[in-house]
Amino acid sequence: MKTLALVGALIALVATPALAHITLADAEAAAGGAYKAVLQVGHGCEGEATTGIRVQIPDGVIDVKPMPKPGWTLETVAGAYAEPVELFGETLSEGVREIHWSGGELPDAWYDEFVFRGRLTEGLAGQTIYFPVVQECGEAATRWIEIPAEGQTEEDLEEPAPALTVTAPAAGQD
């Protein structure tokens, strides 16, 4: 029984850094199709409750639609895409570039998810893209916006942005 408890404690210690920042539930997706982004928020800011989540949408992610969250105010900021894209026979030159959920309260000891969906353009295949997030906690904030430089990984950073590895388009994908 002691061995089982020790193994459990070691697993918890190893797993803790993975919960130390905001991550994407699915960190890999195929280019050319829809992607449901689920931002996982495992804690507040140094013990304070989370009161806002702001996420920046990277170039190549289009047709973004956030999911409303009961008890939270949802706002989006539209802007121009880096270059126009075709979607279902229509040329899109702008769309949602930022999403902000605010006015709710997620206690530090609780976990929740913030969701949006978008489409990954085919030009993203083979790349890792980042979704910078600012986690607001009343007057404090944690900026999960760091992107690894050449030769670095997310583990080298104190406040890494959630990362998505974009693979080649799947056969028969919409």
Coordinates of C-alpha atoms in Angstrom, one line a residue:
M1 CA 0.0 0.0 0.0
K2 CA 2.9 2.4 0.8
T3 CA 4.4 1.6 -2.6
L4 CA 1.2 2.5 -4.3
A5 CA 0.9 5.8 -2.4
L6 CA 4.6 6.6 -3.3
V7 CA 4.0 5.8 -7.0
G8 CA 0.9 8.0 -6.9
A9 CA 2.8 10.9 -5.3
L10 CA 5.6 10.6 -7.9
I11 CA 3.1 10.6 -10.7
A12 CA 1.4 13.7 -9.3
L13 CA 4.8 15.5 -9.0
V14 CA 5.7 14.7 -12.6
A15 CA 2.3 15.7 -13.9
T16 CA 2.1 19.0 -12.0
P17 CA 4.2 21.0 -14.5
A18 CA 1.8 20.0 -17.3
L19 CA -1.0 21.6 -15.3
A20 CA 1.0 24.7 -14.6
H21 CA 0.0 26.5 -17.7
I22 CA -2.9 26.9 -20.1
T23 CA -2.9 24.2 -22.8
L24 CA -4.9 22.9 -25.7
A25 CA -6.8 19.6 -25.1
D26 CA -5.9 18.5 -28.6
A27 CA -2.4 19.7 -29.5
E28 CA -2.4 18.3 -33.0
A29 CA -4.8 18.8 -35.9
A30 CA -4.8 18.4 -39.7
A31 CA -4.5 21.4 -42.0
G32 CA -7.5 22.2 -44.3
G33 CA -10.2 21.3 -41.9
A34 CA -12.2 22.4 -38.8
Y35 CA -10.5 22.5 -35.4
K36 CA -12.2 22.6 -32.0
A37 CA -9.8 24.4 -29.7
V38 CA -10.3 23.7 -26.0
L39 CA -8.2 25.9 -23.7
Q40 CA -7.7 24.1 -20.4
V41 CA -7.3 26.4 -17.4
G42 CA -6.1 24.5 -14.4
H43 CA -5.5 27.3 -11.9
G44 CA -5.7 31.0 -11.3
C45 CA -2.9 33.6 -11.0
E46 CA -0.9 33.0 -7.8
G47 CA -3.9 31.8 -5.8
E48 CA -6.3 34.4 -7.3
A49 CA -9.5 33.3 -9.2
T50 CA -9.5 33.6 -13.0
T51 CA -11.8 36.4 -14.1
G52 CA -10.9 36.7 -17.8
I53 CA -9.3 34.8 -20.6
R54 CA -8.1 36.6 -23.7
V55 CA -6.8 34.5 -26.7
Q56 CA -5.1 35.8 -29.8
I57 CA -5.9 33.9 -33.0
P58 CA -2.8 33.2 -35.2
D59 CA -2.5 33.7 -38.9
G60 CA -3.9 30.8 -40.9
V61 CA -6.8 30.1 -38.5
I62 CA -10.0 31.4 -40.1
D63 CA -13.7 31.3 -39.6
V64 CA -13.4 31.4 -35.8
K65 CA -16.5 31.1 -33.6
P66 CA -16.2 31.1 -29.8
M67 CA -18.5 29.1 -27.6
P68 CA -20.4 31.2 -25.1
K69 CA -19.9 30.4 -21.4
P70 CA -22.7 30.8 -18.9
G71 CA -21.9 33.5 -16.4
W72 CA -19.2 35.0 -18.6
T73 CA -19.3 37.9 -21.1
L74 CA -18.0 37.0 -24.6
E75 CA -16.4 39.5 -26.9
T76 CA -14.5 39.1 -30.2
V77 CA -12.2 41.5 -32.0
A78 CA -12.3 41.3 -35.8
G79 CA -9.4 42.2 -38.1
A80 CA -7.8 41.6 -41.4
Y81 CA -6.2 38.2 -42.3
A82 CA -2.5 38.3 -43.3
E83 CA -3.8 37.3 -46.8
P84 CA -7.2 36.6 -48.2
V85 CA -8.4 32.9 -48.1
E86 CA -11.0 30.9 -50.0
L87 CA -13.7 29.2 -48.0
F88 CA -16.6 27.4 -49.7
G89 CA -16.3 29.6 -52.8
E90 CA -16.1 32.8 -50.8
T91 CA -13.0 35.0 -50.4
L92 CA -12.5 36.0 -46.8
S93 CA -10.2 38.9 -46.0
E94 CA -11.0 39.4 -42.3
G95 CA -12.4 37.5 -39.3
V96 CA -12.1 37.0 -35.6
R97 CA -8.5 37.7 -34.4
E98 CA -9.1 37.8 -30.7
I99 CA -11.6 36.3 -28.2
H100 CA -12.2 37.6 -24.7
W101 CA -14.3 35.8 -22.0
S102 CA -14.7 38.1 -18.9
G103 CA -16.8 38.8 -15.9
G104 CA -17.0 35.2 -14.6
E105 CA -15.0 33.7 -11.7
L106 CA -13.0 30.5 -11.8
P107 CA -11.5 29.8 -8.4
D108 CA -7.9 28.9 -8.2
A109 CA -8.7 25.4 -6.9
W110 CA -11.0 24.7 -9.8
Y111 CA -10.6 23.6 -13.5
D112 CA -12.5 24.8 -16.6
E113 CA -12.3 24.9 -20.3
F114 CA -12.8 27.8 -22.8
V115 CA -13.8 26.6 -26.3
F116 CA -13.8 28.0 -29.8
R117 CA -13.7 26.5 -33.3
G118 CA -12.0 27.6 -36.5
R119 CA -10.6 26.2 -39.7
L120 CA -6.9 25.6 -40.3
T121 CA -5.7 26.7 -43.7
E122 CA -3.7 24.2 -45.8
G123 CA -0.7 26.5 -45.7
L124 CA -0.2 25.7 -42.0
A125 CA 0.7 22.0 -42.7
G126 CA 3.9 21.1 -41.1
Q127 CA 4.0 24.0 -38.7
T128 CA 3.5 24.6 -35.0
I129 CA 1.3 27.6 -34.3
Y130 CA 0.7 29.4 -31.0
F131 CA -2.4 30.8 -29.4
P132 CA -1.1 33.5 -27.0
V133 CA -3.4 33.8 -23.9
V134 CA -3.7 36.4 -21.2
Q135 CA -5.2 35.0 -18.0
E136 CA -6.8 37.8 -16.0
C137 CA -7.3 37.4 -12.2
G138 CA -8.8 40.6 -10.9
E139 CA -6.0 43.2 -11.0
A140 CA -3.3 40.5 -11.8
A141 CA -2.6 38.7 -15.0
T142 CA -0.5 35.9 -16.3
R143 CA 0.6 36.2 -19.9
W144 CA 0.9 32.8 -21.5
I145 CA 2.4 34.4 -24.6
E146 CA 6.0 33.1 -24.9
I147 CA 6.9 31.3 -28.1
P148 CA 10.0 29.2 -28.3
A149 CA 13.0 30.6 -30.2
E150 CA 15.1 28.4 -32.5
G151 CA 16.5 25.5 -30.4
Q152 CA 14.0 26.0 -27.5
T153 CA 11.0 24.0 -26.5
E154 CA 7.9 25.0 -24.6
E155 CA 9.5 23.4 -21.5
D156 CA 12.2 26.0 -21.6
L157 CA 9.7 28.9 -21.1
E158 CA 8.1 30.1 -17.9
E159 CA 4.8 31.2 -19.6
P160 CA 4.5 29.3 -22.9
A161 CA 1.6 30.1 -25.3
P162 CA -0.6 27.0 -26.0
A163 CA 0.8 25.2 -29.1
L164 CA -0.8 23.4 -31.9
T165 CA 1.1 21.1 -34.3
V166 CA -0.6 21.2 -37.7
T167 CA -0.2 18.1 -39.8
A168 CA -0.8 17.4 -43.5
P169 CA -4.5 17.5 -44.6
A170 CA -6.4 14.3 -43.9
A171 CA -7.7 12.4 -47.0
G172 CA -11.3 13.3 -47.7
Q173 CA -11.3 16.1 -45.2
D174 CA -13.9 18.9 -45.6

